[in-house]
């Protein structure tokens, strides 16, 4: 049997297919918008901001006086912050290592070379770091320069409990928007059943 281009069956199938495509397109756009909103809302805005030092401590590492700067004070566990380490006469011609000691820190994270802070290039530093657990921490500096080798430790730095609600609750709240969107997409797909409609019309 031959159907003309004006066959009611083909026209109905085309209309149904178009409606299904439009609905799926709307669902995909809504999902993309929701995921983009979640990504923007959870992005660390401070990651691109200038380094603001709100508290400093001084360490004498042999012949070198180092000013340790903190972008947050008091310190809290799981709080993203910047550390700056500024020798009194600058970092030119110097090198060294930083050893951090405190509860919950992995062995590979305890020692690191002293390197320029990526957003404050005239000093050493750590960019957007978090200390994993509350307790008493220390920062030891081994510095080599024109005046020779120096070693000094900033001791008894108190880190308080993490800010805000417990981590498990925070993760649960963050997971609600994407889970809700997936549920919405699943319900919309089951209600429309585009594959069954097309199969029935054809």
CSV table of C-alpha atoms in Angstrom, one decimal:
chain,number,residue,atom,x,y,z
A,1,UNK,CA,0.0,0.0,0.0
A,2,UNK,CA,1.3,3.4,-0.9
A,3,UNK,CA,0.8,6.5,1.4
A,4,UNK,CA,0.9,10.0,0.0
A,5,UNK,CA,2.9,12.7,1.7
A,6,UNK,CA,-0.5,13.9,3.1
A,7,UNK,CA,-1.3,10.5,4.7
A,8,UNK,CA,-3.1,11.2,8.1
A,9,UNK,CA,-1.1,8.4,9.7
A,10,UNK,CA,2.2,9.8,8.6
A,11,UNK,CA,1.2,13.3,9.6
A,12,UNK,CA,0.1,12.2,13.0
A,13,UNK,CA,3.4,10.3,13.5
A,14,UNK,CA,5.3,13.3,12.5
A,15,UNK,CA,3.4,15.6,14.9
A,16,UNK,CA,3.9,13.1,17.7
A,17,UNK,CA,7.6,12.7,17.0
A,18,UNK,CA,8.0,16.5,16.9
A,19,UNK,CA,6.2,16.8,20.3
A,20,UNK,CA,8.5,14.2,21.8
A,21,UNK,CA,11.6,15.9,20.5
A,22,UNK,CA,10.5,19.2,21.9
A,23,UNK,CA,9.8,17.7,25.3
A,24,UNK,CA,13.1,15.9,25.4
A,25,UNK,CA,14.9,19.1,24.3
A,26,UNK,CA,13.2,21.1,27.1
A,27,UNK,CA,14.2,18.4,29.7
A,28,UNK,CA,17.8,18.4,28.5
A,29,UNK,CA,18.0,22.2,28.7
A,30,UNK,CA,16.5,22.3,32.2
A,31,UNK,CA,19.0,19.7,33.4
A,32,UNK,CA,21.9,21.6,31.9
A,33,UNK,CA,20.7,24.8,33.5
A,34,UNK,CA,20.3,23.2,36.9
A,35,UNK,CA,23.8,21.5,36.7
A,36,UNK,CA,25.4,24.9,35.7
A,37,UNK,CA,23.7,26.6,38.6
A,38,UNK,CA,25.0,24.0,41.1
A,39,UNK,CA,28.5,24.2,39.7
A,40,UNK,CA,28.5,28.1,40.0
A,41,UNK,CA,27.1,28.0,43.5
A,42,UNK,CA,29.7,25.5,44.7
A,43,UNK,CA,32.7,27.0,43.0
A,44,UNK,CA,35.3,28.4,45.4
A,45,UNK,CA,35.0,32.1,44.7
A,46,UNK,CA,38.0,32.9,46.8
A,47,UNK,CA,40.2,30.8,44.5
A,48,UNK,CA,40.5,33.9,42.1
A,49,UNK,CA,40.6,36.6,44.7
A,50,UNK,CA,43.8,38.4,45.9
A,51,UNK,CA,45.5,37.1,49.0
A,52,UNK,CA,44.2,38.9,52.0
A,53,UNK,CA,46.4,38.3,55.2
A,54,UNK,CA,44.4,38.8,58.4
A,55,UNK,CA,46.9,37.5,60.9
A,56,UNK,CA,50.6,37.0,61.0
A,57,UNK,CA,53.2,35.1,63.2
A,58,UNK,CA,57.0,35.4,63.1
A,59,UNK,CA,59.5,32.6,63.0
A,60,UNK,CA,63.2,32.8,63.5
A,61,UNK,CA,64.8,30.3,61.1
A,62,UNK,CA,68.5,30.7,61.9
A,63,UNK,CA,69.6,34.0,60.3
A,64,UNK,CA,66.2,34.4,58.6
A,65,UNK,CA,63.1,36.0,60.1
A,66,UNK,CA,60.0,34.7,58.4
A,67,UNK,CA,56.6,36.3,58.6
A,68,UNK,CA,53.8,33.6,58.3
A,69,UNK,CA,50.5,35.1,57.1
A,70,UNK,CA,47.1,33.5,57.3
A,71,UNK,CA,44.1,34.5,55.2
A,72,UNK,CA,41.7,33.3,58.0
A,73,UNK,CA,41.9,33.6,61.8
A,74,UNK,CA,41.3,31.7,64.0
A,75,UNK,CA,42.1,28.6,61.9
A,76,UNK,CA,39.4,25.9,61.5
A,77,UNK,CA,39.7,22.3,60.2
A,78,UNK,CA,38.5,21.8,56.6
A,79,UNK,CA,38.5,25.5,56.0
A,80,UNK,CA,40.1,26.7,52.7
A,81,UNK,CA,42.7,29.3,53.3
A,82,UNK,CA,46.0,30.8,52.1
A,83,UNK,CA,49.3,30.7,53.8
A,84,UNK,CA,52.1,33.2,53.0
A,85,UNK,CA,55.8,32.8,54.1
A,86,UNK,CA,57.8,36.0,53.7
A,87,UNK,CA,61.5,36.3,54.7
A,88,UNK,CA,62.4,39.7,56.0
A,89,UNK,CA,64.8,40.4,53.1
A,90,UNK,CA,62.8,38.7,50.4
A,91,UNK,CA,62.9,35.2,48.7
A,92,UNK,CA,65.5,36.1,46.1
A,93,UNK,CA,68.5,33.8,46.3
A,94,UNK,CA,66.8,31.5,48.8
A,95,UNK,CA,65.3,28.0,48.7
A,96,UNK,CA,64.0,25.7,51.3
A,97,UNK,CA,61.4,23.2,52.5
A,98,UNK,CA,58.3,23.4,54.7
A,99,UNK,CA,57.3,20.6,57.1
A,100,UNK,CA,53.8,20.6,58.5
A,101,UNK,CA,52.9,18.5,61.5
A,102,UNK,CA,49.4,17.9,62.8
A,103,UNK,CA,46.6,15.4,63.3
A,104,UNK,CA,45.1,13.6,60.3
A,105,UNK,CA,47.7,14.8,57.7
A,106,UNK,CA,48.9,12.2,55.2
A,107,UNK,CA,52.6,11.5,55.2
A,108,UNK,CA,53.1,12.7,51.6
A,109,UNK,CA,51.6,16.1,52.5
A,110,UNK,CA,53.8,16.8,55.5
A,111,UNK,CA,56.8,18.1,53.6
A,112,UNK,CA,56.8,20.3,50.5
A,113,UNK,CA,59.3,22.7,48.8
A,114,UNK,CA,58.9,26.4,49.6
A,115,UNK,CA,57.6,27.9,46.4
A,116,UNK,CA,56.1,31.1,45.3
A,117,UNK,CA,52.4,31.7,46.1
A,118,UNK,CA,50.6,31.5,42.7
A,119,UNK,CA,48.7,34.8,43.5
A,120,UNK,CA,51.3,36.6,45.5
A,121,UNK,CA,54.5,36.0,43.6
A,122,UNK,CA,56.9,38.0,45.8
A,123,UNK,CA,56.6,35.5,48.7
A,124,UNK,CA,56.4,31.8,49.3
A,125,UNK,CA,53.1,30.3,50.2
A,126,UNK,CA,50.3,27.7,49.9
A,127,UNK,CA,47.3,28.4,47.8
A,128,UNK,CA,43.8,27.5,49.1
A,129,UNK,CA,44.8,24.8,51.5
A,130,UNK,CA,42.8,23.1,54.3
A,131,UNK,CA,44.0,21.4,57.5
A,132,UNK,CA,42.1,18.1,57.8
A,133,UNK,CA,41.5,17.9,61.6
A,134,UNK,CA,41.4,20.2,64.6
A,135,UNK,CA,44.2,20.1,67.1
A,136,UNK,CA,47.7,21.6,67.6
A,137,UNK,CA,49.8,22.1,64.5
A,138,UNK,CA,53.4,23.2,63.7
A,139,UNK,CA,55.2,24.6,60.7
A,140,UNK,CA,58.9,24.1,60.3
A,141,UNK,CA,61.0,26.0,57.8
A,142,UNK,CA,64.4,24.9,56.5
A,143,UNK,CA,65.9,27.7,54.5
A,144,UNK,CA,69.1,28.0,52.5
A,145,UNK,CA,70.5,31.3,51.3
A,146,UNK,CA,73.4,33.7,51.3
A,147,UNK,CA,73.5,33.7,55.0
A,148,UNK,CA,73.7,29.9,55.2
A,149,UNK,CA,71.2,27.4,56.5
A,150,UNK,CA,68.5,28.2,59.0
A,151,UNK,CA,65.8,26.1,60.6
A,152,UNK,CA,62.8,27.4,62.7
A,153,UNK,CA,59.4,26.1,63.8
A,154,UNK,CA,56.1,27.9,64.4
A,155,UNK,CA,54.7,25.8,67.2
A,156,UNK,CA,51.3,25.4,69.0
A,157,UNK,CA,49.1,26.7,66.2
A,158,UNK,CA,45.6,25.9,67.3
A,159,UNK,CA,43.1,24.6,64.7
A,160,UNK,CA,39.4,24.6,65.8
A,161,UNK,CA,36.6,22.4,64.7
A,162,UNK,CA,35.4,22.8,61.1
A,163,UNK,CA,32.9,25.7,60.5
A,164,UNK,CA,29.3,25.1,59.7
A,165,UNK,CA,27.3,21.8,59.8
A,166,UNK,CA,29.0,18.4,59.9
A,167,UNK,CA,30.5,17.3,56.6
A,168,UNK,CA,28.0,14.5,56.0
A,169,UNK,CA,25.1,17.0,56.3
A,170,UNK,CA,26.8,19.4,53.9
A,171,UNK,CA,27.3,16.6,51.3
A,172,UNK,CA,23.6,15.5,51.6
A,173,UNK,CA,22.4,19.1,51.1
A,174,UNK,CA,24.7,19.5,48.0
A,175,UNK,CA,23.4,16.2,46.5
A,176,UNK,CA,19.7,17.2,46.7
A,177,UNK,CA,19.6,19.4,43.5
A,178,UNK,CA,21.2,16.9,41.1
A,179,UNK,CA,19.2,14.0,42.5
A,180,UNK,CA,16.0,16.0,42.2
A,181,UNK,CA,16.8,16.8,38.6
A,182,UNK,CA,17.5,13.1,37.8
A,183,UNK,CA,14.2,12.1,39.4
A,184,UNK,CA,12.4,14.8,37.3
A,185,UNK,CA,13.9,13.5,34.1
A,186,UNK,CA,13.0,9.9,34.9
A,187,UNK,CA,9.4,10.8,35.6
A,188,UNK,CA,9.1,12.9,32.5
A,189,UNK,CA,10.6,10.1,30.4
A,190,UNK,CA,8.3,7.5,31.8
A,191,UNK,CA,5.2,9.6,31.3
A,192,UNK,CA,5.9,10.3,27.7
A,193,UNK,CA,7.4,7.0,26.6
A,194,UNK,CA,8.6,8.4,23.2
A,195,UNK,CA,9.8,5.1,21.9
A,196,UNK,CA,6.4,3.4,22.5
A,197,UNK,CA,4.5,6.3,20.8
A,198,UNK,CA,6.6,6.2,17.7
A,199,UNK,CA,6.3,2.4,17.5
A,200,UNK,CA,2.5,2.5,17.9
A,201,UNK,CA,2.1,5.2,15.2
A,202,UNK,CA,4.5,3.5,12.7
